[in-house]
Every structure is written in C-alpha cells, then in structure tokens.
PDB file of C-alpha atoms and ligand atoms in Angstrom:
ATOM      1  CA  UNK A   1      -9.131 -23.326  -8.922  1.00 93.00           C
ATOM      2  CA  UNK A   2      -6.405 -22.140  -6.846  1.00 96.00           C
ATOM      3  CA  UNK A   3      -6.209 -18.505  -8.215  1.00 98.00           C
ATOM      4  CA  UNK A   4     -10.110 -18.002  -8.952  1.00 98.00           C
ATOM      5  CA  UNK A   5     -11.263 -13.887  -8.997  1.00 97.00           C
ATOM      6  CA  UNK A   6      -7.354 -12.870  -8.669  1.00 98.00           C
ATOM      7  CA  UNK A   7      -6.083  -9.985 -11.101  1.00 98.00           C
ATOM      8  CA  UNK A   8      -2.323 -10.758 -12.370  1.00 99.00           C
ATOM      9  CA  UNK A   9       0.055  -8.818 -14.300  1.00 99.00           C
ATOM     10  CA  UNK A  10       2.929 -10.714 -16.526  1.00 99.00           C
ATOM     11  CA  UNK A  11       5.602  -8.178 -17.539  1.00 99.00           C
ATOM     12  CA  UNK A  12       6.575  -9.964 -21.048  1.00 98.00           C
ATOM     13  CA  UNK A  13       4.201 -12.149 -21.002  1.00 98.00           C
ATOM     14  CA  UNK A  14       3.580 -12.157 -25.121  1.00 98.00           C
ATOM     15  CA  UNK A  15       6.569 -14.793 -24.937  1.00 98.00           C
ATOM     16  CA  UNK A  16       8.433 -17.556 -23.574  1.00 98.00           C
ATOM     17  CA  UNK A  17       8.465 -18.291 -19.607  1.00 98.00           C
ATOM     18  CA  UNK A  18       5.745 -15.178 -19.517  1.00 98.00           C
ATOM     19  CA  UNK A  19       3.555 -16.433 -22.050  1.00 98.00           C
ATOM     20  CA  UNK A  20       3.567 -19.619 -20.165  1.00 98.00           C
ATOM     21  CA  UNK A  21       2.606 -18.271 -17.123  1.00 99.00           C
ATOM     22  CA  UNK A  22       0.057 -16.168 -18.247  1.00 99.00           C
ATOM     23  CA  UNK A  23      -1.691 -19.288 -19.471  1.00 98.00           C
ATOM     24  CA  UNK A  24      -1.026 -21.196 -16.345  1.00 98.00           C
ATOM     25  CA  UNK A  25      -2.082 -18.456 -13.865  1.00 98.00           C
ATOM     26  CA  UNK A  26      -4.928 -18.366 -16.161  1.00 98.00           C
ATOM     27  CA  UNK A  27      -5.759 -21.720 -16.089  1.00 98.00           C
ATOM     28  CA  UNK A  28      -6.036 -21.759 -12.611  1.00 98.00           C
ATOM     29  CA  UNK A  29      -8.250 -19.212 -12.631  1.00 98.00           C
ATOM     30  CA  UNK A  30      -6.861 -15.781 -12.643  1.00 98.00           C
ATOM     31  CA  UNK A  31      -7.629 -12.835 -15.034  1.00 98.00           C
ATOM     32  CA  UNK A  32      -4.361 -12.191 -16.351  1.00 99.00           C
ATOM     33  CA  UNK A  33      -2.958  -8.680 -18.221  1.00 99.00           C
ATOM     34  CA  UNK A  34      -0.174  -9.606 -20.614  1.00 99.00           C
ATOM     35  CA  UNK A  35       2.078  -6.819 -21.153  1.00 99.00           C
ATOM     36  CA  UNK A  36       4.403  -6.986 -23.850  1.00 99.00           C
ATOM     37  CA  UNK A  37       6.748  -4.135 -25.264  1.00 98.00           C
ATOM     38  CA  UNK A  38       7.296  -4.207 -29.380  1.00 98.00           C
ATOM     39  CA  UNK A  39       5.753  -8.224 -30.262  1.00 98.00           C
ATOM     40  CA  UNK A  40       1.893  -7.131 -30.272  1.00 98.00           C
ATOM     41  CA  UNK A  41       0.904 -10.369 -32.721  1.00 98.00           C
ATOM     42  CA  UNK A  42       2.300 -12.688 -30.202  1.00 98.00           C
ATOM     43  CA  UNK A  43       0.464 -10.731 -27.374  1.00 98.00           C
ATOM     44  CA  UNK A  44      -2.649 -11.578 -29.528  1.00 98.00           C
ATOM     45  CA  UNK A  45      -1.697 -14.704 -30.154  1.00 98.00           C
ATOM     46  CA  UNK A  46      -0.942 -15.574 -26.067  1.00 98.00           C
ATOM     47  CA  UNK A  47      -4.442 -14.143 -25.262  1.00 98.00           C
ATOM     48  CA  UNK A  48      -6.120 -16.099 -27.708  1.00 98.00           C
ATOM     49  CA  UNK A  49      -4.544 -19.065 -26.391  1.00 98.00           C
ATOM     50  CA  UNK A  50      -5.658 -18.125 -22.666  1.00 98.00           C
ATOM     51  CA  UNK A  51      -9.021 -17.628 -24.007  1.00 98.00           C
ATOM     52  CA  UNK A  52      -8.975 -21.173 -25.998  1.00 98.00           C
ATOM     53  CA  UNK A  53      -8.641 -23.072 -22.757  1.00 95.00           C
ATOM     54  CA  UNK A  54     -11.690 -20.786 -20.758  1.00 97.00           C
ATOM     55  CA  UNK A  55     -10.193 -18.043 -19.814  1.00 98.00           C
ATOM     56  CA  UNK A  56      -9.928 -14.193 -19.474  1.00 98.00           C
ATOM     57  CA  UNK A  57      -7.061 -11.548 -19.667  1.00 98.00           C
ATOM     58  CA  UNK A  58      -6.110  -8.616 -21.844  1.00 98.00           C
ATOM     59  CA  UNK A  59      -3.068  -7.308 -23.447  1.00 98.00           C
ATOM     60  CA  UNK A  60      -1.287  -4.374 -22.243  1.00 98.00           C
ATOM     61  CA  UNK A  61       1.821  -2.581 -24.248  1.00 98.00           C
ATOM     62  CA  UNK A  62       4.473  -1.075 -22.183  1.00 98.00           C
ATOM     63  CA  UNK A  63       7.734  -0.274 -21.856  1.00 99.00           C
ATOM     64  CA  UNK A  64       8.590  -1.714 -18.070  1.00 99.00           C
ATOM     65  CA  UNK A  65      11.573   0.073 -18.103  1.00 99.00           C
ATOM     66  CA  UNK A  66       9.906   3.537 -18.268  1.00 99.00           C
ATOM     67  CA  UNK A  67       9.116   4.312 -15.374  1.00 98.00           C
ATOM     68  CA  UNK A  68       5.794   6.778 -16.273  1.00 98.00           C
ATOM     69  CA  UNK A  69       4.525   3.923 -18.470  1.00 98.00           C
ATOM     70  CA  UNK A  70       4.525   1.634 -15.815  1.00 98.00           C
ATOM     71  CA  UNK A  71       2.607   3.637 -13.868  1.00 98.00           C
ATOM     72  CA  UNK A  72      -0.223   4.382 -16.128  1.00 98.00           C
ATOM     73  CA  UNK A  73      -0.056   0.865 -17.140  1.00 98.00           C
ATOM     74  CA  UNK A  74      -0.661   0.007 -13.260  1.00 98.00           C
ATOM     75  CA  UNK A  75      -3.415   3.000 -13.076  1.00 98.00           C
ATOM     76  CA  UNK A  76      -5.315   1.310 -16.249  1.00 98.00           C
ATOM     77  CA  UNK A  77      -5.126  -1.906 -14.365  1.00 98.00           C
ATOM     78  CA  UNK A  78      -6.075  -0.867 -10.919  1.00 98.00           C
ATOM     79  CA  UNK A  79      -9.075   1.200 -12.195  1.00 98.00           C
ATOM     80  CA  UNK A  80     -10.364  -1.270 -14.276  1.00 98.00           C
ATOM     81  CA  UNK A  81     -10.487  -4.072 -12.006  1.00 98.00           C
ATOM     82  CA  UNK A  82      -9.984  -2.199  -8.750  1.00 98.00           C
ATOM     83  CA  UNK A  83      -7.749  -4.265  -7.468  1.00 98.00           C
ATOM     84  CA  UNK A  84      -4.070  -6.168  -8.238  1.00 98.00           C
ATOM     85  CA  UNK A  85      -3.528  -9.220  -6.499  1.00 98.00           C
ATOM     86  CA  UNK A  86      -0.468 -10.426  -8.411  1.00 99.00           C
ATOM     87  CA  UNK A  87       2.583  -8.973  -9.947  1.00 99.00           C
ATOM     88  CA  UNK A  88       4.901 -11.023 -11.982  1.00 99.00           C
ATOM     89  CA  UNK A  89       8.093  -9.261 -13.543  1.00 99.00           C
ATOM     90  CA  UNK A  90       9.051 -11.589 -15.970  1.00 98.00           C
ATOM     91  CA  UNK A  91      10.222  -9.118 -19.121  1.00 99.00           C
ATOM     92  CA  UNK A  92      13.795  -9.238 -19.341  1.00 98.00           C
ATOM     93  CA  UNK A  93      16.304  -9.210 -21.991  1.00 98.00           C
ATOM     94  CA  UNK A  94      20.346  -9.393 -22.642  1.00 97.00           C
ATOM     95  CA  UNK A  95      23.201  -9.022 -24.502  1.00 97.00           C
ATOM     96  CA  UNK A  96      25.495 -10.892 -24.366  1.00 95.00           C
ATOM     97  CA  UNK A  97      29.704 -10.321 -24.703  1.00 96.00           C
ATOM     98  CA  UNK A  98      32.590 -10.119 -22.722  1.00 98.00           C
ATOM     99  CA  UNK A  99      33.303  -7.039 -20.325  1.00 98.00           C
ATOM    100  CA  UNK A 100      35.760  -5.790 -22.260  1.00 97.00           C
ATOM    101  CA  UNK A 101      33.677  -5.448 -25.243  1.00 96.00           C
ATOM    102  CA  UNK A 102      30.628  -4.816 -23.250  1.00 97.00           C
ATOM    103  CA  UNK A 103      29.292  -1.232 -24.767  1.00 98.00           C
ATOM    104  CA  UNK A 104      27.848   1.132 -21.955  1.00 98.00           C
ATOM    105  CA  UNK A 105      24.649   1.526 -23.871  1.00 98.00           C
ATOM    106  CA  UNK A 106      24.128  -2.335 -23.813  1.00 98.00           C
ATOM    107  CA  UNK A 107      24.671  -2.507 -20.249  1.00 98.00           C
ATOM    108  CA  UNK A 108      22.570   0.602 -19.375  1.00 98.00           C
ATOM    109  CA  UNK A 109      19.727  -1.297 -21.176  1.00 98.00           C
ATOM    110  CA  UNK A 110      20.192  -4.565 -19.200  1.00 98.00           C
ATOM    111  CA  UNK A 111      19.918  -2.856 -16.207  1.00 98.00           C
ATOM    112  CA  UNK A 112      17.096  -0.439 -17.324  1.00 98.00           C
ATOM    113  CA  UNK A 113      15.220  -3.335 -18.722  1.00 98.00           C
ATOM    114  CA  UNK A 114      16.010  -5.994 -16.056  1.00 98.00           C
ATOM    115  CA  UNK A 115      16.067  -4.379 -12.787  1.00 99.00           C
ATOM    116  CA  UNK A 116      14.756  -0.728 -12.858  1.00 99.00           C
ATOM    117  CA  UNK A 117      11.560  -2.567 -14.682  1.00 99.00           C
ATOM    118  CA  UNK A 118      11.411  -4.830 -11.988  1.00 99.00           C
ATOM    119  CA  UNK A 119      11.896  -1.443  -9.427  1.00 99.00           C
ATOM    120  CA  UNK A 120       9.174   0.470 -11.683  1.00 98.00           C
ATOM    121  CA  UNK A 121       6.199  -1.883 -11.905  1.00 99.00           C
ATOM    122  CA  UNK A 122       7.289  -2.684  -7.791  1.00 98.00           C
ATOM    123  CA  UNK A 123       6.973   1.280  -6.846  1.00 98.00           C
ATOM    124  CA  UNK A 124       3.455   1.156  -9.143  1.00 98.00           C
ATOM    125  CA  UNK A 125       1.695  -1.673  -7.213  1.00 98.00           C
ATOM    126  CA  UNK A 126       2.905  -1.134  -3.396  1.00 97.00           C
ATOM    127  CA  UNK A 127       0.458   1.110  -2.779  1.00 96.00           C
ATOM    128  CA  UNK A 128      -2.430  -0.413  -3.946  1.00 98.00           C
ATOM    129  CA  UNK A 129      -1.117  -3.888  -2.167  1.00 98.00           C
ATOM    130  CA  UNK A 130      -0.726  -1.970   0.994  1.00 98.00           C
ATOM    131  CA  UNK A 131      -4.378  -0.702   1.022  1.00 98.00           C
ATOM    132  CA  UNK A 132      -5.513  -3.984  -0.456  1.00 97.00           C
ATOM    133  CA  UNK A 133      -3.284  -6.074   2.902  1.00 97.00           C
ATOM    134  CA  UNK A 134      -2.434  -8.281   0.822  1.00 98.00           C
ATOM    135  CA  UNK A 135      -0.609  -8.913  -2.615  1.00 98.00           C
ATOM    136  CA  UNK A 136       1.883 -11.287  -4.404  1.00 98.00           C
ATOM    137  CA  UNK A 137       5.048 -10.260  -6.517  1.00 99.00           C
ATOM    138  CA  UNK A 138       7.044 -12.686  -8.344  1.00 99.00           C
ATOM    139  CA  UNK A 139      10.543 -11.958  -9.730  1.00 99.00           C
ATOM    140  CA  UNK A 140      11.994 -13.380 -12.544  1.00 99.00           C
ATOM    141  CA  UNK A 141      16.008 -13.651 -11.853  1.00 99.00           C
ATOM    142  CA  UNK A 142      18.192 -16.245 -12.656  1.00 98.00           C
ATOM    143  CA  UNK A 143      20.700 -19.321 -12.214  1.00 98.00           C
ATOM    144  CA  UNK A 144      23.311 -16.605 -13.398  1.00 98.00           C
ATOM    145  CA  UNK A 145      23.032 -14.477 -10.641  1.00 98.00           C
ATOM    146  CA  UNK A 146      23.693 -17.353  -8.533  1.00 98.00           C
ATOM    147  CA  UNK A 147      26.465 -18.965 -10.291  1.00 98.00           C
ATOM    148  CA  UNK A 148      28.030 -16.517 -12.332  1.00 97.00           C
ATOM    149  CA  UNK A 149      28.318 -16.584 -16.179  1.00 95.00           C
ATOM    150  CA  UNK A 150      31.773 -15.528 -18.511  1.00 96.00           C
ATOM    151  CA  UNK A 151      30.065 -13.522 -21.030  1.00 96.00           C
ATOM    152  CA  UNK A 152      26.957 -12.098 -18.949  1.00 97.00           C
ATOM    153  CA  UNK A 153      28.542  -9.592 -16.398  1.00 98.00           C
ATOM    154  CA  UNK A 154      25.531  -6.859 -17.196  1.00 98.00           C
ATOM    155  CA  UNK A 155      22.882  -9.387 -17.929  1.00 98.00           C
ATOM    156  CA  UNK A 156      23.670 -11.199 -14.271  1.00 98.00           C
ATOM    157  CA  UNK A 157      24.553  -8.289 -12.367  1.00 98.00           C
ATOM    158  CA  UNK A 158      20.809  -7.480 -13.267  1.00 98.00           C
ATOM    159  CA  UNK A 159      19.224 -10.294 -12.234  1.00 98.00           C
ATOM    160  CA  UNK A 160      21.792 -10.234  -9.242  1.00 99.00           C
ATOM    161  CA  UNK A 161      20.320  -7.213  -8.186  1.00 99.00           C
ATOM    162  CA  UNK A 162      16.826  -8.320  -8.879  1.00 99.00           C
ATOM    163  CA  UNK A 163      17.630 -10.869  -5.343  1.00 99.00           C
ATOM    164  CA  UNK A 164      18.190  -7.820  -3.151  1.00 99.00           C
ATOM    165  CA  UNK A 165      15.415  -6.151  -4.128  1.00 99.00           C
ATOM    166  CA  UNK A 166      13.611  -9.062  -3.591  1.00 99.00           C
ATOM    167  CA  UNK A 167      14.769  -9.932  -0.186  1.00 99.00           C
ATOM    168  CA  UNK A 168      14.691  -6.147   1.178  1.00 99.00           C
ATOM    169  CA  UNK A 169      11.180  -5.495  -0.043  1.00 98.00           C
ATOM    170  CA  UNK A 170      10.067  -9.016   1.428  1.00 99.00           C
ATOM    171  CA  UNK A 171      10.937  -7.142   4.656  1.00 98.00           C
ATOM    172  CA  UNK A 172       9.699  -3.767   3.942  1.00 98.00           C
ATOM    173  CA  UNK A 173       5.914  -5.640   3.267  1.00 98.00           C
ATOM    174  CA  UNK A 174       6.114  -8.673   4.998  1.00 98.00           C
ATOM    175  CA  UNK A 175       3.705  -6.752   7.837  1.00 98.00           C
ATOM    176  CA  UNK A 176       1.115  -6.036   4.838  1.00 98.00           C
ATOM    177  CA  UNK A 177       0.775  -9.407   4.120  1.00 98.00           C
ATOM    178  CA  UNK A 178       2.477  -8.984   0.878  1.00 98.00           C
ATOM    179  CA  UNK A 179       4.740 -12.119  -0.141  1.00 98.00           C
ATOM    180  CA  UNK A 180       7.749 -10.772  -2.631  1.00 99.00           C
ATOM    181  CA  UNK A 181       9.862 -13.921  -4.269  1.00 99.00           C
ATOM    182  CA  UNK A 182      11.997 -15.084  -7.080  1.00 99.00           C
ATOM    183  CA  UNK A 183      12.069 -17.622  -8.999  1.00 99.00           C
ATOM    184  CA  UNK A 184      15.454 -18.190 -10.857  1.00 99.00           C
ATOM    185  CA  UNK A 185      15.553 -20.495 -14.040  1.00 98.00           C
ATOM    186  CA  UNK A 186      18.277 -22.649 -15.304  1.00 98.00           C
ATOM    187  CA  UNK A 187      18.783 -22.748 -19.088  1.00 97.00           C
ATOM    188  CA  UNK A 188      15.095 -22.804 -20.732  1.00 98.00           C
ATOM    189  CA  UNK A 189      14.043 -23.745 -24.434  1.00 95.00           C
ATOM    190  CA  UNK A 190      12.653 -20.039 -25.415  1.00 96.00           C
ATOM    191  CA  UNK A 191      13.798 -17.043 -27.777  1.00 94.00           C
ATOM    192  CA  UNK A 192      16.108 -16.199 -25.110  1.00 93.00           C
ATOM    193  CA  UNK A 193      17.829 -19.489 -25.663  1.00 93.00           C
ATOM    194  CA  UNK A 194      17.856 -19.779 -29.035  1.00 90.00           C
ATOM    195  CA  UNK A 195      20.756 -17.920 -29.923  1.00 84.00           C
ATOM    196  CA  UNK A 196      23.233 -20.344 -28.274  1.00 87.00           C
ATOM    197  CA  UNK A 197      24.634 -22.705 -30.680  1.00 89.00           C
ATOM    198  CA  UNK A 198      23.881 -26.779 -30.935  1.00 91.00           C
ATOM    199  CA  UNK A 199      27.345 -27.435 -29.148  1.00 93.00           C
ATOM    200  CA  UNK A 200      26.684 -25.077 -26.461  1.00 89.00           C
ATOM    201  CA  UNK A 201      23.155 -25.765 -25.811  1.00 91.00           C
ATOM    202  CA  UNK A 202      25.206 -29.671 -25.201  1.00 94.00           C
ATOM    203  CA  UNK A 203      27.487 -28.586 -23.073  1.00 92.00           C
ATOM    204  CA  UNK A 204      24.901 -26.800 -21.173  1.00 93.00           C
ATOM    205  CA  UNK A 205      22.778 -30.231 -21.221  1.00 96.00           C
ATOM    206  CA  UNK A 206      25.662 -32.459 -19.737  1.00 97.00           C
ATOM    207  CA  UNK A 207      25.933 -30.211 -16.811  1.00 97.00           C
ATOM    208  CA  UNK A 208      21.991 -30.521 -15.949  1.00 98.00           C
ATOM    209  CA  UNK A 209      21.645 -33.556 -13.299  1.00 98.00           C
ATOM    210  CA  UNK A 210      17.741 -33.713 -14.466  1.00 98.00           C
ATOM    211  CA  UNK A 211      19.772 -33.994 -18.461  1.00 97.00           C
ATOM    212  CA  UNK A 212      17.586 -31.415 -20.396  1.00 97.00           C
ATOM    213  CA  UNK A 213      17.121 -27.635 -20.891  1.00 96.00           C
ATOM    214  CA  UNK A 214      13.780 -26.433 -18.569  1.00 98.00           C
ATOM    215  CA  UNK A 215      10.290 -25.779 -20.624  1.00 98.00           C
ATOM    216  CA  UNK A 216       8.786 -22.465 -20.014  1.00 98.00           C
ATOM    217  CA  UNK A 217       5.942 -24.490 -18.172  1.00 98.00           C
ATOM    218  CA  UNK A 218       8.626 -26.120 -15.333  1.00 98.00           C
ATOM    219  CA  UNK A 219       8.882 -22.505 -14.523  1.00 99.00           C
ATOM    220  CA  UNK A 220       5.231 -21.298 -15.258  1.00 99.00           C
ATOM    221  CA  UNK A 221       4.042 -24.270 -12.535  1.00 98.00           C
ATOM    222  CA  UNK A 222       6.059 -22.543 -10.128  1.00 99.00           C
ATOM    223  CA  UNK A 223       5.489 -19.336 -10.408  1.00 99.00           C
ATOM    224  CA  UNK A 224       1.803 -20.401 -10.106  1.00 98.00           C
ATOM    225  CA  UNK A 225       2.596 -22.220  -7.078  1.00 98.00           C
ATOM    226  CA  UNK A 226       3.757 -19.091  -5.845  1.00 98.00           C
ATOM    227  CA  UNK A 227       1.272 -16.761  -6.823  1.00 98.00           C
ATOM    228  CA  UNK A 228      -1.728 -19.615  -4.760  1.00 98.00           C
ATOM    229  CA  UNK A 229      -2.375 -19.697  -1.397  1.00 98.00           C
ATOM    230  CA  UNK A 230      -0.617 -22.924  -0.938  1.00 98.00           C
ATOM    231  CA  UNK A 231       2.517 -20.425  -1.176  1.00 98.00           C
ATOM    232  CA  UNK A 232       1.177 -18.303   1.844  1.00 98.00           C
ATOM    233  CA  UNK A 233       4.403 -18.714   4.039  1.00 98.00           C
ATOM    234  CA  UNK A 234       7.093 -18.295   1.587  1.00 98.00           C
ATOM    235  CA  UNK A 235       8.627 -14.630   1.129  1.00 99.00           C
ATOM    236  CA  UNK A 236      12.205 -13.264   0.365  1.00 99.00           C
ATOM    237  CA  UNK A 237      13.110 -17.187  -0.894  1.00 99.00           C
ATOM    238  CA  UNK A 238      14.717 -17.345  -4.517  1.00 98.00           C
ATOM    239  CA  UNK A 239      13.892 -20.749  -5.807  1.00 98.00           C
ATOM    240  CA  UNK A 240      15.620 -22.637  -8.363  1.00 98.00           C
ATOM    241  CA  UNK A 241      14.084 -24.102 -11.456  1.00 98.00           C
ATOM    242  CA  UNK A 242      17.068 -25.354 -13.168  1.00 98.00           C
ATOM    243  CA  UNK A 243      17.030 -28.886 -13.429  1.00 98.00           C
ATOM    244  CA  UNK A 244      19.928 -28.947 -10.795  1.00 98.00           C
ATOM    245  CA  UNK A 245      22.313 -26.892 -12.737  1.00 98.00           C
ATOM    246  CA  UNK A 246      22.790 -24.658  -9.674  1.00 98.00           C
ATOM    247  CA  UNK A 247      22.206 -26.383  -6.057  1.00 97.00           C
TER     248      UNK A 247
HETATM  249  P1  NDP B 301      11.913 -14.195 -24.238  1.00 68.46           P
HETATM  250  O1  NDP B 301      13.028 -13.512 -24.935  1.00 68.46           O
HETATM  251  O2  NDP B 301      11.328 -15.433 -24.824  1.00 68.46           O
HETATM  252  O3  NDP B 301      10.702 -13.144 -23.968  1.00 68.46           O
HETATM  253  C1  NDP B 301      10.993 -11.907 -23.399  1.00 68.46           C
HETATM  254  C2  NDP B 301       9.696 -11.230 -23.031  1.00 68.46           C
HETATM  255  O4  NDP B 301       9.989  -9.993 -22.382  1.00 68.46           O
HETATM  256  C3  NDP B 301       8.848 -10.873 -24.244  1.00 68.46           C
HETATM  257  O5  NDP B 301       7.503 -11.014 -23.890  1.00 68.46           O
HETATM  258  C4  NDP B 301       9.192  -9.409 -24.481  1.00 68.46           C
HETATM  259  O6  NDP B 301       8.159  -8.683 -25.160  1.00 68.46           O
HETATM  260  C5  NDP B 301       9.342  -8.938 -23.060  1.00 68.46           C
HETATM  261  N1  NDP B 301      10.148  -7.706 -22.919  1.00 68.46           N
HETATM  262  C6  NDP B 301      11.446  -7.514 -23.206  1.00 68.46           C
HETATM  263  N2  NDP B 301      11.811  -6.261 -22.910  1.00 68.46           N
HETATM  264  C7  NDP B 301      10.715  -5.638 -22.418  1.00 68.46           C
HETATM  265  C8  NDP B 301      10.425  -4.338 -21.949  1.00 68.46           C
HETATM  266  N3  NDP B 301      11.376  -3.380 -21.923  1.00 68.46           N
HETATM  267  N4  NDP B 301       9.178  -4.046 -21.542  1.00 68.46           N
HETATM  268  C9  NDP B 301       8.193  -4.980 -21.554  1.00 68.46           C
HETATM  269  N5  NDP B 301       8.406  -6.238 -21.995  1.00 68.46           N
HETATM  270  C10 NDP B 301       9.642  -6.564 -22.425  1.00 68.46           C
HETATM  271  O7  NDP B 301      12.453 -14.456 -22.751  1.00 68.46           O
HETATM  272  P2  NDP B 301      12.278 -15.712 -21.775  1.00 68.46           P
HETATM  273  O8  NDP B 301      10.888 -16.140 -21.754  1.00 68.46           O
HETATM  274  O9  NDP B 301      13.359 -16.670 -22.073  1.00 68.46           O
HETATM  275  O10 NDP B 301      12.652 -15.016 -20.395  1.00 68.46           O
HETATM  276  C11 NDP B 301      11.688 -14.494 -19.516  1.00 68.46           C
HETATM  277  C12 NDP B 301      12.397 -14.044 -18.249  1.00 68.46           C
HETATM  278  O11 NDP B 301      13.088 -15.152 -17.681  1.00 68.46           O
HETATM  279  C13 NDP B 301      13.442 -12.963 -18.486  1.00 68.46           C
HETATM  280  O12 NDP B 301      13.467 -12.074 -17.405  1.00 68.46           O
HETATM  281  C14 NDP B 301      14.737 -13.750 -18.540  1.00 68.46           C
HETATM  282  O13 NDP B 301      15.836 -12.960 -18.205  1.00 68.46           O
HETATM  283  C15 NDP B 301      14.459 -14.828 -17.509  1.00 68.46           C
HETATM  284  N6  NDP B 301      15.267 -16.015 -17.648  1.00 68.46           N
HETATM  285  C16 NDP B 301      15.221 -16.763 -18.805  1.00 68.46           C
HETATM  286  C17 NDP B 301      15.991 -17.912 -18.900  1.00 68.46           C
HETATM  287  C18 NDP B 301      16.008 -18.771 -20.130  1.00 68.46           C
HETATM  288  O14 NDP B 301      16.830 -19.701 -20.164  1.00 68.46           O
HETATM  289  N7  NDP B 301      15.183 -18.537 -21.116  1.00 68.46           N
HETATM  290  C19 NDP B 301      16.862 -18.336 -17.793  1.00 68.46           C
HETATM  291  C20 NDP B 301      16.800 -17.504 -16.630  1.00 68.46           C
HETATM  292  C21 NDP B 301      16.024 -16.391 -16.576  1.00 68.46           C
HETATM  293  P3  NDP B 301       8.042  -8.692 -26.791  1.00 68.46           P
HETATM  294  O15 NDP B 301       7.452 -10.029 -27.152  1.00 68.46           O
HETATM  295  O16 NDP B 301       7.145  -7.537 -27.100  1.00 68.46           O
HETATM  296  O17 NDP B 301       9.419  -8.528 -27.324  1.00 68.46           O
END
C-alpha cells in the first residue's frame, strides 16, 4: 500500500471530491482525519465507509476558515499522532452570480472559505513538516481559475489565488522536502454541481472531449497519486482533472 503508516488531513472531507479522497487515501493505507464544518452525519457516515473497506481515520469539526480553529484542529492532530504527513485542502464553497449583483459578504466568504482556509491549515502544518523534512500538501483549485467563468468572479478569483499560493510555497519548502500541488477539477457530479440545471449540466457535457462530468473518484485517484511516493518529483504543478475541458 502506497500510503501505509501516513497521517492525512481532508479539509471537507464529509462530502463529495473530499469524501472520496478520504476513502481512497485510506484505502491505500493512510489514517485519514475528515474534517467537516456543519454536515456531522455525513462525516459519520464517510468514516464508516473508510472503516467498511479496513480502514482507520477520525472525524474532526472545524471551521477552515478560522484561523484559531485550524490551529487547534492541527495541534489535536499533531499530538495525537505526532506527526502529519499529508495535508489536503479540499473544503471549499461558492456562490454564484454576476459581479454586479455579487454582495460583499458573499465574496468575503468565498475568499475566507476558499483561500484564507487553504492559507490557515498551510501556516498550521509548516512547522511541523519542516521539523518532520518532509510533508505533502494538496490544493484543491479549479478549471475556473484557469479558464475563467461569467458568473464566478469571487468563487475563481479564490481558487485563482489558491495557484499562487501554491507555486510560491512550493518554493519556500521545496529545500524541506515538502511537495505543495494542486489539483484543479473540471465540472464533477457532487453537491457542488447539483445546482446547475439539466440544460446546463449539457452544455457543460458537449464541451468535455472525454463527453461526461468527472466522478469525485477521477479526482480522489489523483490526489492519491499525489499524496504517494510515486509523486516524489512533482511540486508547484497544477494538474487538470477535467476530462479535457481546459488543456
Ligand atoms: P461539496 O459541496 O460536495 O462538499 C464541500 C465540502 O467542504 C463539505 O465536506 C463541506 O463540509 C466542506 N466545507 C465547506 N465549507 C467549509 C468550511 N468553512 N470549513 C470546513 N469544511 C467546509 O464540494 P465538492 O466535493 O464538489 O468540492 C470539493 C472541492 O473541490 C472544493 O474546494 C471545490 O471548490 C472544488 N471543486 C469542485 C468542483 C466540482 O465540479 N464539484 C470543480 C472544481 C473544484 P459539510 O459537509 O460540513 O458542509
């Protein structure tokens, strides 16, 4: 098993792409936390399925984008286990509008949510990576950040800003033998997804060269992929998992 004895943390992972992962990285071995901030029956109910197919993790609730909560989340984990070999920041979350209806509250919680989480739980683990010389974080952006969406200006400046982060931290820990990516998703079938309507979700499909919407596991497999030593000379990349949507 690729990730046997390794200690991972899946912001969001009671849902979706995260819950996904956390039974992937699981399955290949790894003792996985699954925080999640308001959904605590589906937290149960991801656990339970890690634990179905052999193995071990442990559900966390946390806001990621308060920045004290992340750190005594990251204190419970590193105390407990003494150790965190892999971070993935997965939670995210949007709403969705034009910019000229776009309220400032809504975007303040896209970026509070999508990036300042992603700079919280980051700032929590770097020390303990540092001592540790060695440590994986995975970023969850996505194909809008590349490509631009009408509608999304908060959501993909967000996950826009999640790539620099990415790429400058890469370089701030590269010498630590830390490996910071991301991993950027086309158009998945979760929640997230759900809201767009059947005509849409078409449109969306006829633009895909692979011709269908991504399953939280196309992304999950990656991630893993990622998170394994097979992965060991990969940093600051942003790979696409979108079917070909984006190229
Ligand atoms: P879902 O809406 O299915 O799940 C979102 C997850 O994030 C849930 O586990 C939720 O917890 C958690 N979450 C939301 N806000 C917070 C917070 N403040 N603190 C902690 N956890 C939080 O999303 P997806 O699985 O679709 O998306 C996962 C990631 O992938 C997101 O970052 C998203 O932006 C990104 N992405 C998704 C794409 C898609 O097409 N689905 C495409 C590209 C990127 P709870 O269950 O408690 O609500």
């Amino acid at each position: 098993m690729r990730l046997e004895d390794k200690i991972a943390l899946i912001t969001g992972g009671s849902r979706g792409i995260g819950r996904a992962t956390a039974l992937r990285l699981a399955r290949e071995g790894a003792f996985v936390y699954i925080n999640f901030l308001t959904n605590e029956t589906a937290a149960i109910d991801t656990l339970k399925a890690v634990e179905e197919t052999g193995g071990n993790g442990k559900i966390l609730q946390c806001d990621v984008s308060d920045f004290q909560a992340v750190q005594t989340m990251i204190k419970a984990v590193i105390n407990e286990k003494g150790k965190l070999d892999i971070l993935i920041n997965n939670a995210g979350m949007t709403i969705d509008g034009l910019m000229a209806r776009t309220k400032e509250s809504d975007w303040d919680r896209m970026i509070n949510t999508n990036l300042k989480g992603v700079f919280n739980c980051c700032q929590a683990v770097t020390r303990q990576m540092m001592r540790q010389r060695k440590g994986r974080i995975i970023n969850i952006t996505s194909v809008v950040a590349q490509a631009g969406n009408a509608g999304q200006t908060g959501y993909a400046s967000s996950k826009a800003g999640i790539i620099g982060l990415t790429k400058s931290l890469a370089k701030e820990l590269g010498s630590r033998n830390i490996c910071i990516n991301a991993v950027a998703p086309g158009f998945i079938d979760t929640d997230m997804t759900q809201m767009l309507a059947p005509a849409d979700k078409q449109m969306v499909r006829d633009q895909i060269p692979l011709g269908r919407l991504g399953k939280p596991e196309d992304v999950a497999a990656v991630v893993a992929f990622l998170a394994s030593e097979d992965a060991s000379y990969l940093t600051g990349q942003v790979l696409g998992v979108n079917g070909g949507l984006y190229m």
